[in-house]
CSV table of C-alpha atoms and ligand atoms in Angstrom, one decimal:
chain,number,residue,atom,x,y,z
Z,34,UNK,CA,-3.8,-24.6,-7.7
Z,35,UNK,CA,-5.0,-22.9,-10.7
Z,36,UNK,CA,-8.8,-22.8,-11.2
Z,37,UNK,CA,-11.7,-21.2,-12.3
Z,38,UNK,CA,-12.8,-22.0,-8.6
Z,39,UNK,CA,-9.9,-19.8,-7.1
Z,40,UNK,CA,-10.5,-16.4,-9.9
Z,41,UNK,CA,-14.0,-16.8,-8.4
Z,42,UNK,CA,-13.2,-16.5,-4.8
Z,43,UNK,CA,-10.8,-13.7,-5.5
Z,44,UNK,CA,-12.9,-11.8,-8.0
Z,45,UNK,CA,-10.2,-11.6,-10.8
Z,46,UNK,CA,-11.7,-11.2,-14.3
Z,47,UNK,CA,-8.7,-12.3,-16.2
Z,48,UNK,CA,-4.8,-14.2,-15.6
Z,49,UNK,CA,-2.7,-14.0,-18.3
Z,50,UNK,CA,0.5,-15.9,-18.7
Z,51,UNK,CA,3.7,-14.5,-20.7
Z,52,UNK,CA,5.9,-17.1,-21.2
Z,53,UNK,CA,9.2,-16.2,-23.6
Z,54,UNK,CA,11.9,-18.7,-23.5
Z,55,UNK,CA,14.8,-16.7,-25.5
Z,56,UNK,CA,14.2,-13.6,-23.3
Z,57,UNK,CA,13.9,-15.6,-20.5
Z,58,UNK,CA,10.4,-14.2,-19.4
Z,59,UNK,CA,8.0,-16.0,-17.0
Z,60,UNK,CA,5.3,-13.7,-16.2
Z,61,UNK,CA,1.7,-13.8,-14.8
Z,62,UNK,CA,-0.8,-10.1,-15.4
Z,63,UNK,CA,-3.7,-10.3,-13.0
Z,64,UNK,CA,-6.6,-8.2,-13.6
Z,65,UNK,CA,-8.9,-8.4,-11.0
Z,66,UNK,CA,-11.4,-6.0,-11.3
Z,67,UNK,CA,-12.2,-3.6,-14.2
Z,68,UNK,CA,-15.7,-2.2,-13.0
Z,69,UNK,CA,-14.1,1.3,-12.5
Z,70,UNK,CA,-11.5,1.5,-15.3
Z,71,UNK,CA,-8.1,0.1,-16.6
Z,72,UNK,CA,-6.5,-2.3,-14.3
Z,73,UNK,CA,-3.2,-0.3,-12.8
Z,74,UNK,CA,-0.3,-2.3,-10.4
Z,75,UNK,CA,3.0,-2.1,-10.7
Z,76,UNK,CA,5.1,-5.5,-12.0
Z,77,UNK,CA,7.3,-7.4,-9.2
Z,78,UNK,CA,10.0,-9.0,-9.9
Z,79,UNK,CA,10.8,-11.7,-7.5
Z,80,UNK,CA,12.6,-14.9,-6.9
Z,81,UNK,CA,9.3,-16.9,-6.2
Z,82,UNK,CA,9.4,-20.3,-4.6
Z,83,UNK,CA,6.9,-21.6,-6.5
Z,84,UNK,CA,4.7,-20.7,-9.7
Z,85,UNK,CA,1.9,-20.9,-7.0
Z,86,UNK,CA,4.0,-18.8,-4.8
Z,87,UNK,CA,3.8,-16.4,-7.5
Z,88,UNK,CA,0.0,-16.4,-8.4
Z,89,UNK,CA,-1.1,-15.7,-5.3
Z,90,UNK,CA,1.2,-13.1,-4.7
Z,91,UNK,CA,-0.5,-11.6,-8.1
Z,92,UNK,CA,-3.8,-12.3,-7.0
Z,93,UNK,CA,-3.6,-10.3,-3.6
Z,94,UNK,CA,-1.7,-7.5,-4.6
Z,95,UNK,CA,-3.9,-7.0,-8.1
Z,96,UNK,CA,-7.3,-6.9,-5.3
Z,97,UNK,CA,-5.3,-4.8,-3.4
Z,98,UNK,CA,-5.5,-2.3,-6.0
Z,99,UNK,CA,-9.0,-2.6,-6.7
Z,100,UNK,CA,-9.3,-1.6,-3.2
Z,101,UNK,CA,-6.7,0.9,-3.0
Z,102,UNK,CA,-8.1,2.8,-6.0
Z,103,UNK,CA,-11.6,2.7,-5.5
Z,104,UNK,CA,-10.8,4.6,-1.9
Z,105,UNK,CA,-9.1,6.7,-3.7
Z,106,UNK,CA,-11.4,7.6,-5.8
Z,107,UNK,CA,-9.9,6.9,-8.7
Z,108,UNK,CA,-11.7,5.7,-12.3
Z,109,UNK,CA,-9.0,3.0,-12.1
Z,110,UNK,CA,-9.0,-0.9,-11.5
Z,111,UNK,CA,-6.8,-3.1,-9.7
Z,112,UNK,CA,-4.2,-5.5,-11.6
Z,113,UNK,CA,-0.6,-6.2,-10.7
Z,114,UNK,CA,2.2,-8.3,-12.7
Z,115,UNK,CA,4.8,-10.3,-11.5
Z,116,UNK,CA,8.0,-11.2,-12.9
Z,117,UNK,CA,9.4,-15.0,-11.7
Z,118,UNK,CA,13.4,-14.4,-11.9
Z,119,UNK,CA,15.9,-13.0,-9.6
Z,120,UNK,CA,16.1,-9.0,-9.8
Z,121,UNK,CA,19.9,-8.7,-9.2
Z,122,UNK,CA,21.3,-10.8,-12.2
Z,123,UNK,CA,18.0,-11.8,-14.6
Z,124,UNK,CA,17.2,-8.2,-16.1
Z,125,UNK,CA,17.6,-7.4,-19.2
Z,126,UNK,CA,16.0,-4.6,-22.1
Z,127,UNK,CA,15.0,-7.9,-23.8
Z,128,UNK,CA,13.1,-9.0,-21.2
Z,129,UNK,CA,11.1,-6.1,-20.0
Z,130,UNK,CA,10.9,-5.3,-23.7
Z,131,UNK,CA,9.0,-8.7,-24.1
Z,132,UNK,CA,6.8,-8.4,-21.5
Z,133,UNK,CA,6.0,-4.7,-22.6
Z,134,UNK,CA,4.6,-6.7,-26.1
Z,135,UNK,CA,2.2,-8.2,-23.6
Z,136,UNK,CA,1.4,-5.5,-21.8
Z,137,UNK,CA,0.4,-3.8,-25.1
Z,138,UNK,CA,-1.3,-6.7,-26.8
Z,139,UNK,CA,-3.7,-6.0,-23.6
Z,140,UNK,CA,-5.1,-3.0,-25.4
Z,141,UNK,CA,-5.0,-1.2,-21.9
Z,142,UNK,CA,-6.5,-3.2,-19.9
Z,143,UNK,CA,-3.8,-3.3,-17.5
Z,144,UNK,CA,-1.4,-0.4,-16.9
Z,145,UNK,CA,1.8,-1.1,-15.2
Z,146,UNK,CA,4.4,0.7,-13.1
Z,147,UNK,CA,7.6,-0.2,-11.0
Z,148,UNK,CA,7.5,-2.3,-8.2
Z,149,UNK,CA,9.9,-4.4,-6.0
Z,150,UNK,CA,12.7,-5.4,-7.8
Z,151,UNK,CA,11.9,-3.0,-11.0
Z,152,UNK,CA,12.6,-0.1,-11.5
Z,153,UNK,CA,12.3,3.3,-13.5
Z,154,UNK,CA,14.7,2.0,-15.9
Z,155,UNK,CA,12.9,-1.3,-16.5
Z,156,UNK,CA,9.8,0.8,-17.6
Z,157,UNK,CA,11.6,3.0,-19.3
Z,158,UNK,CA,11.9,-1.1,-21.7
Z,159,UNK,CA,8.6,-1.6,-21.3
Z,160,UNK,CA,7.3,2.2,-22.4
Z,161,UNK,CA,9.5,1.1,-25.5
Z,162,UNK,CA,6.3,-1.4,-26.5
Z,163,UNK,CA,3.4,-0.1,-24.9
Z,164,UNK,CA,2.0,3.4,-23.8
Z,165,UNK,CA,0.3,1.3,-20.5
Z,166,UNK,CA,3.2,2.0,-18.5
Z,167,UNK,CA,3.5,4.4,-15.9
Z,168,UNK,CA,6.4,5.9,-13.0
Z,169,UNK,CA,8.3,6.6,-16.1
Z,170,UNK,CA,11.1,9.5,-15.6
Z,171,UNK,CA,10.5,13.0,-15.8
Z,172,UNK,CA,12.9,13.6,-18.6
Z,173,UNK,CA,10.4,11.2,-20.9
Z,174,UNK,CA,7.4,13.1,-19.6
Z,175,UNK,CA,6.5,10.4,-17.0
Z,176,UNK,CA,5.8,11.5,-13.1
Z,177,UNK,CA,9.4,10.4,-11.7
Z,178,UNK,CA,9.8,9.2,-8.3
Z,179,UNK,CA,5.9,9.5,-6.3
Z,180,UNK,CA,7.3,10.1,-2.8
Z,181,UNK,CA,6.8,13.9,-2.1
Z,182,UNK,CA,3.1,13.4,-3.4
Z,183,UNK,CA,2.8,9.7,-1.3
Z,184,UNK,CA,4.5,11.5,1.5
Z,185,UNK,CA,2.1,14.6,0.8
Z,186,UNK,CA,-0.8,12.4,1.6
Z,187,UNK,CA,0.1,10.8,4.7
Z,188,UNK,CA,1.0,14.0,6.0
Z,189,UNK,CA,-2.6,15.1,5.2
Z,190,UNK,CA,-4.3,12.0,6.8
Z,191,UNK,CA,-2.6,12.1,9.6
Z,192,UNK,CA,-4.1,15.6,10.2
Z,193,UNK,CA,-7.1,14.1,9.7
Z,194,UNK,CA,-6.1,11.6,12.2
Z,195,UNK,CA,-5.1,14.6,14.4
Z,196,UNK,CA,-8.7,16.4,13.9
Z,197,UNK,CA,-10.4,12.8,14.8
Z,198,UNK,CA,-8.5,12.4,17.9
Z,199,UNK,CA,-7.6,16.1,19.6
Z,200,UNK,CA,-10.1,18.3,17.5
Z,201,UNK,CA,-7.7,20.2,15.3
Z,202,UNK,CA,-5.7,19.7,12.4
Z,203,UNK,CA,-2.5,20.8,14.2
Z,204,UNK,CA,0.4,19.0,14.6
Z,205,UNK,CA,2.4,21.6,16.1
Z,206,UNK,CA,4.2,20.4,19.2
Z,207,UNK,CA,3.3,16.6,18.7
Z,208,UNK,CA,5.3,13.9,18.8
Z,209,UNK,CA,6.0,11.4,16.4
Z,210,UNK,CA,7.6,8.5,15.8
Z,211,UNK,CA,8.9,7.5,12.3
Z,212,UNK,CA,10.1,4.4,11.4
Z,213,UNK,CA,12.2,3.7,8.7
Z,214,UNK,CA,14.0,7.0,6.8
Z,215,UNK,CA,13.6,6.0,3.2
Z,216,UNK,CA,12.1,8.1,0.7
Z,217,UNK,CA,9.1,8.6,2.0
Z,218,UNK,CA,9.4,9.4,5.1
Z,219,UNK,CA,12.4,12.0,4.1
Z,220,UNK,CA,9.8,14.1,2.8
Z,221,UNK,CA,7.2,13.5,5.4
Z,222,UNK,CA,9.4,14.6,7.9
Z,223,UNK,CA,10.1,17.9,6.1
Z,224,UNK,CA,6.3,18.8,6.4
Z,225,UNK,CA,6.1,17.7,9.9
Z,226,UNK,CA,9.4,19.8,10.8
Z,227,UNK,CA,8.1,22.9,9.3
Z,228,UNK,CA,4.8,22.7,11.1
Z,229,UNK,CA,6.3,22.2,14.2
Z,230,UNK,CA,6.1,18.8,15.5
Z,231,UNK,CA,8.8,17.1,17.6
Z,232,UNK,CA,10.3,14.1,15.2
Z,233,UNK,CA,11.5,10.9,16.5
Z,234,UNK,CA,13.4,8.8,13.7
Z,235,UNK,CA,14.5,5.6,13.0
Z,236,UNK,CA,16.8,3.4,10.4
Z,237,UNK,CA,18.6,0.2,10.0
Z,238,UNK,CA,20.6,2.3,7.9
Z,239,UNK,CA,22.6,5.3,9.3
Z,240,UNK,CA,23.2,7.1,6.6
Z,241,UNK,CA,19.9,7.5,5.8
Z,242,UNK,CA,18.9,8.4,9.3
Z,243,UNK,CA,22.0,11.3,8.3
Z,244,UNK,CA,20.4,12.4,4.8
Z,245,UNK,CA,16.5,13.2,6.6
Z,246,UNK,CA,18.9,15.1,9.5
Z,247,UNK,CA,20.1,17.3,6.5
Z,248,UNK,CA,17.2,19.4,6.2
Z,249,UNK,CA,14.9,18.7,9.3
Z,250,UNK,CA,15.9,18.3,13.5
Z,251,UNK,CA,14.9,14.9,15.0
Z,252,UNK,CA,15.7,12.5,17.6
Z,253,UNK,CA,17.2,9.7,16.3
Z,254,UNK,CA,16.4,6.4,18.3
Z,255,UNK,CA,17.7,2.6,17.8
Z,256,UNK,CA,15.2,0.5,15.6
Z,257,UNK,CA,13.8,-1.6,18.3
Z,258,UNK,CA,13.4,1.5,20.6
Z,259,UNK,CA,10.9,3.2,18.0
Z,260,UNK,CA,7.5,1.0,19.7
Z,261,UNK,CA,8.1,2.1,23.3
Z,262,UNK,CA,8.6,5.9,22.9
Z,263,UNK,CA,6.0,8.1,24.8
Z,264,UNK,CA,4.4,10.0,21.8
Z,265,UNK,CA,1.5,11.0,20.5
Z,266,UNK,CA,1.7,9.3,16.4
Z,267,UNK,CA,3.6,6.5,15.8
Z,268,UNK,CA,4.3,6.6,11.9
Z,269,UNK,CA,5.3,2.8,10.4
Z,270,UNK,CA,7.2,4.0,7.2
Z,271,UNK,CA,9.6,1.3,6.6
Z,272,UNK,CA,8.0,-2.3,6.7
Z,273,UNK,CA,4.9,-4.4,6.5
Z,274,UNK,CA,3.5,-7.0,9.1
Z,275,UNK,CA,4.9,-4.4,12.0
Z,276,UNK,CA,1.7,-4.0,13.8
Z,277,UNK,CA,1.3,-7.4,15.8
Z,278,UNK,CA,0.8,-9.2,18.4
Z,279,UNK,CA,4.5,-8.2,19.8
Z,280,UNK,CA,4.4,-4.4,19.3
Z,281,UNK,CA,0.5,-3.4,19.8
Z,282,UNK,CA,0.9,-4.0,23.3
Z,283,UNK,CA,4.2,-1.7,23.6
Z,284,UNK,CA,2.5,1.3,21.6
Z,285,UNK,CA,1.7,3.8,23.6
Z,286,UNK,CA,0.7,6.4,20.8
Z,287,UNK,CA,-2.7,7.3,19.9
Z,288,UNK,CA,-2.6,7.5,16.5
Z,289,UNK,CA,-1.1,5.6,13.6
Z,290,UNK,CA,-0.9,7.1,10.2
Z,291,UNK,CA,2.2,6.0,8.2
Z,292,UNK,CA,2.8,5.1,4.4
Z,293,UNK,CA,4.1,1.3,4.7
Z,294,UNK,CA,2.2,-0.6,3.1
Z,295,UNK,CA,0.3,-3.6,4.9
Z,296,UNK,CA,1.0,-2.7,8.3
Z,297,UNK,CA,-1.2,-4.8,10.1
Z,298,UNK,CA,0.5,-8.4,10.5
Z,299,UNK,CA,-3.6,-9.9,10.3
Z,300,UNK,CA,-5.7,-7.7,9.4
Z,301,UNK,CA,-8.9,-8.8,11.0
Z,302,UNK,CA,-6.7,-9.7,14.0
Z,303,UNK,CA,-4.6,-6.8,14.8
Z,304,UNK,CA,-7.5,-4.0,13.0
Z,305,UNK,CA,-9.7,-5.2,16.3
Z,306,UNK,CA,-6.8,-5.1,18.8
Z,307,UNK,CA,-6.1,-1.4,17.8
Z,308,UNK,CA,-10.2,-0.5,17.9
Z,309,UNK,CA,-10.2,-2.0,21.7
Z,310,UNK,CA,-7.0,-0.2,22.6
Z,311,UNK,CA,-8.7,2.6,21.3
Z,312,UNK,CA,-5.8,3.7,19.0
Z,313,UNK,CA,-6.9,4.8,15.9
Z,314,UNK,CA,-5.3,3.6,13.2
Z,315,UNK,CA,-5.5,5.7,9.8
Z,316,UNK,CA,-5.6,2.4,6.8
Z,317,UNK,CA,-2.0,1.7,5.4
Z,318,UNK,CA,-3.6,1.6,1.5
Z,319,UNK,CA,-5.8,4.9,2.0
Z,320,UNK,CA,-3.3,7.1,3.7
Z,321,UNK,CA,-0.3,6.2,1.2
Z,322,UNK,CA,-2.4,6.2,-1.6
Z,323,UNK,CA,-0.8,9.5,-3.1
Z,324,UNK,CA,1.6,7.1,-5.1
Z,325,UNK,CA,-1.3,5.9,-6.8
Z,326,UNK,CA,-3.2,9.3,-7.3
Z,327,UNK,CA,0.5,10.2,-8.7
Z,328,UNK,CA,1.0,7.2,-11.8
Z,329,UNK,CA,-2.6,7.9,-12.3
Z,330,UNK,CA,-1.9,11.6,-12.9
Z,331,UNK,CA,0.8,10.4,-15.5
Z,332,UNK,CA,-2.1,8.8,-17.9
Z,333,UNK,CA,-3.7,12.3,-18.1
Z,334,UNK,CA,-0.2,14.5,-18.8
Z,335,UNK,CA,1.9,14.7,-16.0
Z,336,UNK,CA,1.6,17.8,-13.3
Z,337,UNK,CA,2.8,17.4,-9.9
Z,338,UNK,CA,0.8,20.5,-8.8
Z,339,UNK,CA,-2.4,18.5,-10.1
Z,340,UNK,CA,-1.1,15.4,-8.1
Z,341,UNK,CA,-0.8,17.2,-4.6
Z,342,UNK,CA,-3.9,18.9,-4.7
Z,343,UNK,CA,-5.3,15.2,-5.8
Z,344,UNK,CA,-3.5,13.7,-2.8
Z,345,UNK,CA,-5.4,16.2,-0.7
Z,346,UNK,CA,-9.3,14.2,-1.0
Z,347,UNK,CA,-7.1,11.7,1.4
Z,348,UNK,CA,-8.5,13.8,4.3
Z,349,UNK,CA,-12.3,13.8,3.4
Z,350,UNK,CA,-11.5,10.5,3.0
Z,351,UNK,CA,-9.8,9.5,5.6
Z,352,UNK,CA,-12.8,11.6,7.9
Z,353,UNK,CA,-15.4,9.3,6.3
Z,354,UNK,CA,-13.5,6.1,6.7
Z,355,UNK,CA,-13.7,7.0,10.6
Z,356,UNK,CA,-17.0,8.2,10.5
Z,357,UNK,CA,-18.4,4.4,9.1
Z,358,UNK,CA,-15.8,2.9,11.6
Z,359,UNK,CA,-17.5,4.7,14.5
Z,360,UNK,CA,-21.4,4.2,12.9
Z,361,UNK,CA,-21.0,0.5,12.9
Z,362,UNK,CA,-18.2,-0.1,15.5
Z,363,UNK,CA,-16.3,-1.9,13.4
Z,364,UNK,CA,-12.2,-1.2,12.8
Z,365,UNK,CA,-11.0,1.5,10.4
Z,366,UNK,CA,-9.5,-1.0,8.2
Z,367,UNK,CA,-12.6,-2.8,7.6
Z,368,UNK,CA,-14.5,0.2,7.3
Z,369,UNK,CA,-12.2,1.2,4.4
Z,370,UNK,CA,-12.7,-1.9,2.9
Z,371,UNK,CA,-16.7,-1.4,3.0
Z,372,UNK,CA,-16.1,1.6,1.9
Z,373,UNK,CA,-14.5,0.4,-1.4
Z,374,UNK,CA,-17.2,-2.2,-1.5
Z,375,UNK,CA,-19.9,-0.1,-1.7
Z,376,UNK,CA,-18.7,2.5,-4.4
Z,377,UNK,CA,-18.1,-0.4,-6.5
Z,378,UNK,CA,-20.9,-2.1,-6.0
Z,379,UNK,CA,-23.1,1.1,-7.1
Z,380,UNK,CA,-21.5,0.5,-10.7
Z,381,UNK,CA,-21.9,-3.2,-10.6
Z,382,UNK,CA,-18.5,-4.4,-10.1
Z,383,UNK,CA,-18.0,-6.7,-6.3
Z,384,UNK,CA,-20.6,-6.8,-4.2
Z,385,UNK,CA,-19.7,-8.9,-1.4
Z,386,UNK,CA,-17.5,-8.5,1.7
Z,387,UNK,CA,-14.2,-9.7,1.3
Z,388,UNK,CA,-12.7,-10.7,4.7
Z,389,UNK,CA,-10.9,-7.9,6.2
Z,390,UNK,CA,-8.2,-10.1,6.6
Z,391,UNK,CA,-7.6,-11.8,3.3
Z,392,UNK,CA,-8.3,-8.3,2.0
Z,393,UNK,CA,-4.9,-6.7,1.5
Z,394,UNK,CA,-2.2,-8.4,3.7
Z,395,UNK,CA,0.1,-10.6,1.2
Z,396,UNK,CA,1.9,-12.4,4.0
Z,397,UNK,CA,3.1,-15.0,1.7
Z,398,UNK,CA,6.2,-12.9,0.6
Z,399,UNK,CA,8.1,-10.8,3.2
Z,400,UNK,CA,8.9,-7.4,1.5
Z,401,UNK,CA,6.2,-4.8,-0.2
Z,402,UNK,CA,6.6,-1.9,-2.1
Z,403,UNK,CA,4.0,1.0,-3.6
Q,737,NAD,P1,12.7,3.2,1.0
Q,737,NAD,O1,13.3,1.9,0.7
Q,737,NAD,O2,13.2,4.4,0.4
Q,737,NAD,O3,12.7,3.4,2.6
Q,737,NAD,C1,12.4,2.3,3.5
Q,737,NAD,C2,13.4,2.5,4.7
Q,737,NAD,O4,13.1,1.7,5.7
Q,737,NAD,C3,14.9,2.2,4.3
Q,737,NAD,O5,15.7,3.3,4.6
Q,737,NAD,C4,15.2,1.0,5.2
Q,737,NAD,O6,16.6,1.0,5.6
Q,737,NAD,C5,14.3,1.2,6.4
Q,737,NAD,N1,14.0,0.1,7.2
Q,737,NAD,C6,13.9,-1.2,6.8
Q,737,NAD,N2,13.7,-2.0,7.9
Q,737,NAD,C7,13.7,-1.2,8.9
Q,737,NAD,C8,13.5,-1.4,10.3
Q,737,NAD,N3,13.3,-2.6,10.8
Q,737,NAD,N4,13.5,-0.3,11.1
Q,737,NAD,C9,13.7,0.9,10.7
Q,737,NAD,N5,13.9,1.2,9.3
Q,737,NAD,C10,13.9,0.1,8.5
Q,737,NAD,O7,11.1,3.0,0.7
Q,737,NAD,P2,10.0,4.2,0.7
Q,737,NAD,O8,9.8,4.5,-0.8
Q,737,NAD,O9,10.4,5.3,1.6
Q,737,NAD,O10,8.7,3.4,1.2
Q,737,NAD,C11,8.6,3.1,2.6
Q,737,NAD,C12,7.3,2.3,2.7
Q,737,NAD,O11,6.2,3.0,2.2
Q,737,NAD,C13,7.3,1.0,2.0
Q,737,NAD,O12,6.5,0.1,2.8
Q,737,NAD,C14,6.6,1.2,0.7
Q,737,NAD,O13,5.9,0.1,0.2
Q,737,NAD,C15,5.5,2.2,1.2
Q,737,NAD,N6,5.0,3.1,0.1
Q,737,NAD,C16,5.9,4.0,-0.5
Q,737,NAD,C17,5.4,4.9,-1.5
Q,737,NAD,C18,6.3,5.9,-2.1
Q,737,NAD,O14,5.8,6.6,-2.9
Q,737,NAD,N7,7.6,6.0,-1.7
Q,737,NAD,C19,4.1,4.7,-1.9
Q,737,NAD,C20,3.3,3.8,-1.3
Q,737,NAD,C21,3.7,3.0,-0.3
């Protein structure tokens, strides 16, 4: 599969293998695109199939983050590791110690952070050879867990969401739907509660479901029941791939803004489905991109203040995303995408239109994380 052919139609500038038999390490660092700055994705570790299964895993999600930052704003690129081994029994400081030796022989080129299947602890290893390392804890001057600052910024685009739709930022009196009641949407919910909306939840898990109830009032509905409910936002915060062919029919909200990432099952598919139902759909990467804006915050000294306000562009961005959606009738997603397009093609870096739906959506592997 491997091939000059294949960095060329992805756009990556450089793969690099790190293979370490005694540590048991079978790695691959994708850097796909450096026009803006150092490459930053987090490093999966995951039971792949396949070594291909793997590489194109790293070669979506390292795009992705070219994409993701560039909307953002950010003077970062996009890059992403992954890990071949099995999470639960394959760890070790040797390994991620290893890999860190890698990381750091790439003179920052690539900065890494946790992912699925690593963890703050794993970095922790890895910060132990290399400063490129990010989502470090807060007692070793890293920015801890991102999810008040992710859920910060969803919170914010969805007002811009809001504006777009009804005229006004307010969310007082609306209702949403939340799915999943992880992390992220525990403290989403708390700036939803305190403005005054009317929160519908959801978990597989009850005792999650229990923990959000701690601090905020919600109606708590069955998993399945979360697509049908008669409300006004419908916030995906659990899974990717849950906007398709099956649910867009039963959503009866007119907004989506949540912090999953890759929401839409096809991107090109399901982006148009939402534009003729006229729902308007806030882009999964833009609106959750406060994780990013908070590991990118931990390269210049660490402030959570400084993050949040950060996190806050995510409206002005989110308001010009809609505005190009609207100028050339095309789907928010794909607008975002442009819109990545274009800044970096002012500096030289891509210049042509990815597909919208080869963009972002890694549908070879069913999980996602930040
Ligand atoms: P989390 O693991 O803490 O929470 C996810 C929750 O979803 C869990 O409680 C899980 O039980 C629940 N869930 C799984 N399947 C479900 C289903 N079918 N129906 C209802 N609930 C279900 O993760 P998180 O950190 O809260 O992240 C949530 C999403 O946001 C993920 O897609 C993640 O990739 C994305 N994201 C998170 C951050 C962040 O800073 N936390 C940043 C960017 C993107």
């Amino acid at each position: 599969m491997l091939s000059f052919e294949l960095l060329e139609k992805f756009g990556h500038e450089q793969l690099v293998f790190c293979s370490n038999k005694e540590a048991g390490l079978k790695a691959i660092i994708a850097i796909h695109d450096t026009t803006l700055g150092p490459a930053i994705g987090g490093t999966r570790m995951w039971n792949y199939r396949s070594m291909d299964d793997a590489l194109l895993d790293a070669l979506r999600l390292s795009r992705g983050m070219t994409y993701k930052a560039a909307v953002a704003g950010l003077n970062l690129g996009g890059g992403t590791a992954v890990i071949i081994g099995d999470s639960a029994n394959q760890k070790s400081e040797f390994l991620f110690r290893t890999f860190g030796k890698f990381i750091d022989g790439l003179g920052g080129r690539y900065i890494t952070a946790e992912d699925v299947g690593t963890d703050v602890r794993d970095m922790e290893f890895v910060r132990m050879e290399t400063p490129y390392v990010t989502g470090i804890s807060k007692a070793l001057g890293g920015s801890g867990d991102p999810s008040p600052v992710t859920a910060y910024g969803v919170y914010i685009g969805m007002k811009a969401c809001a504006h777009e739709k009804w005229g006004s930022d307010s969310l007082r009196g609306r209702k949403i739907a939340i799915q999943g009641a992880g992390q992220l949407a525990r403290y989403l919910c708390e700036h939803l509660y305190n403005e005054g909306a009317e929160i519908y939840i959801t978990d597989i898990i009850d005792e999650k479901v229990k923990r959000v109830l701690e601090t905020v009032k919600a109606f708590v509905v069955k998993p399945d029941e979360i697509y049908d409910l008669d409300v006004d936002i419908f916030s995906p915060c659990a899974l990717g791939g849950i906007i398709n062919d099956e649910n867009v029919p039963r959503i009866k909200a007119e907004i989506i803004a949540g912090g999953a990432n890759n929401q839409l099952e096809d991107d090109e598919k399901h982006g148009n489905m939402l534009l003729e139902k006229g729902i308007l759909y806030a882009p999964d990467y833009v609106i959750n991109s406060g994780g990013l804006i908070n590991v990118a915050n931990e390269i210049e000294g660490y402030r959570q203040d400084r993050a949040m306000k950060q996190a806050e562009s995510i409206y002005e961005i989110v308001r010009e995303i809609f505005k190009i959606s609207k100028q050339q009738s095309i789907p928010t997603n794909t607008a975002s995408n442009r819109k990545a397009e274009d800044r970096l093609a002012k500096i030289g870096g891509i210049t042509q239109i990815y597909s919208a739906s080869k963009s972002h959506n890694s549908r070879s592997v069913e999980y996602q994380k930040r």
